[in-house]
mmCIF file of C-alpha atoms in Angstrom:
data_model
loop_
_atom_site.group_PDB
_atom_site.id
_atom_site.type_symbol
_atom_site.label_atom_id
_atom_site.label_comp_id
_atom_site.label_asym_id
_atom_site.label_seq_id
_atom_site.Cartn_x
_atom_site.Cartn_y
_atom_site.Cartn_z
ATOM 1 C CA UNK A 9 0.000 0.000 0.000
ATOM 2 C CA UNK A 10 1.302 3.413 -0.951
ATOM 3 C CA UNK A 11 1.534 5.678 2.090
ATOM 4 C CA UNK A 12 3.003 8.671 0.271
ATOM 5 C CA UNK A 13 0.614 11.407 -0.840
ATOM 6 C CA UNK A 14 1.195 13.461 -3.955
ATOM 7 C CA UNK A 15 -0.334 16.610 -5.350
ATOM 8 C CA UNK A 16 -1.700 16.092 -8.823
ATOM 9 C CA UNK A 17 -3.015 18.621 -11.354
ATOM 10 C CA UNK A 18 -5.352 17.592 -14.180
ATOM 11 C CA UNK A 19 -6.663 19.923 -16.888
ATOM 12 C CA UNK A 20 -9.924 18.836 -18.477
ATOM 13 C CA UNK A 21 -11.982 20.451 -21.237
ATOM 14 C CA UNK A 22 -15.538 19.095 -21.073
ATOM 15 C CA UNK A 23 -17.523 18.402 -24.218
ATOM 16 C CA UNK A 24 -20.167 21.109 -23.877
ATOM 17 C CA UNK A 25 -22.116 21.658 -27.085
ATOM 18 C CA UNK A 26 -22.646 25.120 -28.537
ATOM 19 C CA UNK A 27 -25.988 26.210 -27.112
ATOM 20 C CA UNK A 28 -27.821 28.488 -24.730
ATOM 21 C CA UNK A 29 -28.432 26.637 -21.453
ATOM 22 C CA UNK A 30 -31.288 27.843 -19.274
ATOM 23 C CA UNK A 31 -31.273 27.743 -15.496
ATOM 24 C CA UNK A 32 -31.476 24.101 -14.371
ATOM 25 C CA UNK A 33 -30.280 22.691 -17.706
ATOM 26 C CA UNK A 34 -27.764 19.879 -17.897
ATOM 27 C CA UNK A 35 -24.790 21.166 -19.885
ATOM 28 C CA UNK A 36 -22.770 17.939 -20.119
ATOM 29 C CA UNK A 37 -22.516 14.547 -18.435
ATOM 30 C CA UNK A 38 -20.233 11.497 -18.258
ATOM 31 C CA UNK A 39 -17.113 13.654 -18.434
ATOM 32 C CA UNK A 40 -14.157 11.673 -17.121
ATOM 33 C CA UNK A 41 -11.115 12.841 -15.244
ATOM 34 C CA UNK A 42 -8.532 10.185 -16.065
ATOM 35 C CA UNK A 43 -5.998 9.270 -13.360
ATOM 36 C CA UNK A 44 -7.892 11.157 -10.673
ATOM 37 C CA UNK A 45 -6.915 8.333 -8.304
ATOM 38 C CA UNK A 46 -3.605 6.475 -8.117
ATOM 39 C CA UNK A 47 -4.920 2.887 -8.238
ATOM 40 C CA UNK A 48 -8.115 1.370 -9.706
ATOM 41 C CA UNK A 49 -10.988 1.673 -7.248
ATOM 42 C CA UNK A 50 -9.059 3.874 -4.857
ATOM 43 C CA UNK A 51 -9.765 7.358 -3.530
ATOM 44 C CA UNK A 52 -8.269 10.800 -3.802
ATOM 45 C CA UNK A 53 -9.076 14.166 -2.303
ATOM 46 C CA UNK A 54 -10.377 16.856 -4.622
ATOM 47 C CA UNK A 55 -8.645 19.877 -3.148
ATOM 48 C CA UNK A 56 -9.337 22.617 -5.690
ATOM 49 C CA UNK A 57 -11.024 23.530 -8.955
ATOM 50 C CA UNK A 58 -10.191 26.469 -11.181
ATOM 51 C CA UNK A 59 -12.362 27.185 -14.189
ATOM 52 C CA UNK A 60 -11.910 29.424 -17.190
ATOM 53 C CA UNK A 61 -15.001 30.497 -19.141
ATOM 54 C CA UNK A 62 -13.829 31.828 -22.498
ATOM 55 C CA UNK A 63 -17.445 32.584 -23.460
ATOM 56 C CA UNK A 64 -17.257 35.298 -20.771
ATOM 57 C CA UNK A 65 -20.650 34.273 -19.294
ATOM 58 C CA UNK A 66 -19.493 33.086 -15.877
ATOM 59 C CA UNK A 67 -22.791 31.886 -14.440
ATOM 60 C CA UNK A 68 -23.055 29.686 -11.359
ATOM 61 C CA UNK A 69 -22.696 25.986 -12.179
ATOM 62 C CA UNK A 70 -22.779 22.707 -10.275
ATOM 63 C CA UNK A 71 -20.262 19.967 -10.960
ATOM 64 C CA UNK A 72 -21.859 16.642 -9.985
ATOM 65 C CA UNK A 73 -19.247 13.944 -9.333
ATOM 66 C CA UNK A 74 -19.975 10.227 -9.687
ATOM 67 C CA UNK A 75 -17.899 7.072 -9.423
ATOM 68 C CA UNK A 76 -18.958 5.390 -12.646
ATOM 69 C CA UNK A 77 -19.790 6.033 -16.278
ATOM 70 C CA UNK A 78 -23.443 5.425 -15.393
ATOM 71 C CA UNK A 79 -23.963 9.156 -15.238
ATOM 72 C CA UNK A 80 -27.256 9.571 -17.066
ATOM 73 C CA UNK A 81 -28.291 12.818 -15.442
ATOM 74 C CA UNK A 82 -30.972 13.441 -18.057
ATOM 75 C CA UNK A 83 -30.915 14.994 -21.506
ATOM 76 C CA UNK A 84 -28.262 17.603 -22.216
ATOM 77 C CA UNK A 85 -30.007 20.924 -22.814
ATOM 78 C CA UNK A 86 -32.982 20.016 -20.612
ATOM 79 C CA UNK A 87 -33.571 20.119 -16.871
ATOM 80 C CA UNK A 88 -31.517 17.611 -14.908
ATOM 81 C CA UNK A 89 -33.485 14.400 -14.383
ATOM 82 C CA UNK A 90 -31.322 11.669 -12.821
ATOM 83 C CA UNK A 91 -32.748 8.306 -11.824
ATOM 84 C CA UNK A 92 -32.438 6.948 -8.275
ATOM 85 C CA UNK A 93 -29.757 4.517 -9.485
ATOM 86 C CA UNK A 94 -27.671 7.411 -10.767
ATOM 87 C CA UNK A 95 -28.160 9.355 -7.557
ATOM 88 C CA UNK A 96 -26.740 6.325 -5.705
ATOM 89 C CA UNK A 97 -23.471 6.790 -7.650
ATOM 90 C CA UNK A 98 -23.247 10.522 -6.947
ATOM 91 C CA UNK A 99 -20.498 11.396 -4.501
ATOM 92 C CA UNK A 100 -20.531 15.166 -4.387
ATOM 93 C CA UNK A 101 -21.775 18.425 -5.829
ATOM 94 C CA UNK A 102 -19.427 21.400 -6.018
ATOM 95 C CA UNK A 103 -20.779 24.872 -6.783
ATOM 96 C CA UNK A 104 -18.652 27.313 -8.764
ATOM 97 C CA UNK A 105 -19.978 30.831 -8.426
ATOM 98 C CA UNK A 106 -17.267 33.403 -7.733
ATOM 99 C CA UNK A 107 -16.447 34.296 -11.340
ATOM 100 C CA UNK A 108 -14.115 37.249 -11.928
ATOM 101 C CA UNK A 109 -13.988 39.066 -15.264
ATOM 102 C CA UNK A 110 -10.383 39.185 -16.495
ATOM 103 C CA UNK A 111 -11.113 40.783 -19.865
ATOM 104 C CA UNK A 112 -12.038 38.303 -22.590
ATOM 105 C CA UNK A 113 -12.879 35.529 -20.131
ATOM 106 C CA UNK A 114 -14.083 34.877 -16.613
ATOM 107 C CA UNK A 115 -12.163 32.826 -14.062
ATOM 108 C CA UNK A 116 -13.448 31.049 -10.964
ATOM 109 C CA UNK A 117 -11.509 29.245 -8.235
ATOM 110 C CA UNK A 118 -12.741 27.061 -5.408
ATOM 111 C CA UNK A 119 -10.079 25.913 -2.948
ATOM 112 C CA UNK A 120 -9.966 23.885 0.259
ATOM 113 C CA UNK A 121 -12.707 21.589 -1.038
ATOM 114 C CA UNK A 122 -11.426 18.460 0.707
ATOM 115 C CA UNK A 123 -13.856 15.986 -0.924
ATOM 116 C CA UNK A 124 -12.933 12.328 -0.956
ATOM 117 C CA UNK A 125 -13.737 10.940 -4.410
ATOM 118 C CA UNK A 126 -13.659 7.237 -5.226
ATOM 119 C CA UNK A 127 -13.164 5.630 -8.610
ATOM 120 C CA UNK A 128 -15.126 2.586 -9.764
ATOM 121 C CA UNK A 129 -13.361 -0.641 -8.769
ATOM 122 C CA UNK A 130 -11.705 -1.180 -12.188
ATOM 123 C CA UNK A 131 -11.002 2.456 -13.004
ATOM 124 C CA UNK A 132 -8.691 5.314 -12.046
ATOM 125 C CA UNK A 133 -11.180 7.923 -13.310
ATOM 126 C CA UNK A 134 -13.945 9.882 -11.649
ATOM 127 C CA UNK A 135 -16.810 11.309 -13.662
ATOM 128 C CA UNK A 136 -18.796 14.513 -13.585
ATOM 129 C CA UNK A 137 -21.613 16.441 -15.173
ATOM 130 C CA UNK A 138 -22.243 20.193 -15.300
ATOM 131 C CA UNK A 139 -25.554 21.926 -14.536
ATOM 132 C CA UNK A 140 -26.433 25.604 -15.005
ATOM 133 C CA UNK A 141 -27.815 26.990 -11.716
ATOM 134 C CA UNK A 142 -27.117 30.660 -12.484
ATOM 135 C CA UNK A 143 -30.717 31.827 -12.427
ATOM 136 C CA UNK A 144 -30.355 32.806 -16.098
ATOM 137 C CA UNK A 145 -28.868 31.664 -19.371
ATOM 138 C CA UNK A 146 -25.313 30.466 -20.000
ATOM 139 C CA UNK A 147 -24.279 30.763 -23.644
ATOM 140 C CA UNK A 148 -21.598 28.408 -24.931
ATOM 141 C CA UNK A 149 -20.174 29.400 -28.306
ATOM 142 C CA UNK A 150 -17.627 26.603 -28.644
ATOM 143 C CA UNK A 151 -17.115 23.132 -27.187
ATOM 144 C CA UNK A 152 -13.892 24.435 -25.683
ATOM 145 C CA UNK A 153 -15.322 27.512 -23.947
ATOM 146 C CA UNK A 154 -14.953 26.089 -20.434
ATOM 147 C CA UNK A 155 -11.699 24.655 -19.095
ATOM 148 C CA UNK A 156 -11.341 23.039 -15.669
ATOM 149 C CA UNK A 157 -8.156 22.631 -13.641
ATOM 150 C CA UNK A 158 -8.567 20.023 -10.884
ATOM 151 C CA UNK A 159 -6.174 19.741 -7.960
ATOM 152 C CA UNK A 160 -6.050 16.332 -6.269
ATOM 153 C CA UNK A 161 -4.189 14.806 -3.357
ATOM 154 C CA UNK A 162 -3.561 11.171 -4.285
ATOM 155 C CA UNK A 163 -2.018 8.432 -2.207
#
């Protein structure tokens, strides 16, 4: 068993389709963060998330983390509608809301999260979906408009 912890940074660009997402809409699902844990089926601590919104919208979003690819949270572009079975795989929800305009983009950082995330028994990935909870519309002009930087502590 590895007793040494390491800090690990993973950049991930979710596949969010060009669209206008209304409040409560699912923006993407089944996004995977490869190597989020050190060994298949093990855990890591999600310590921080930084996000860059190149569409310059910056509305409040939820990231819903699950431990498997069974992440059917509903239909992308419609209100979130996860089944009970999917809710059983959900480990955490992290809200990103403190967006700062830096010119042509908005940036948001959430630190000291401290969430223990577990990968499925045969995987080293954790999965997430994104939901608009801004109270208004979020407009995505390109599938690469939002970039996430995840900070993990792995052991």
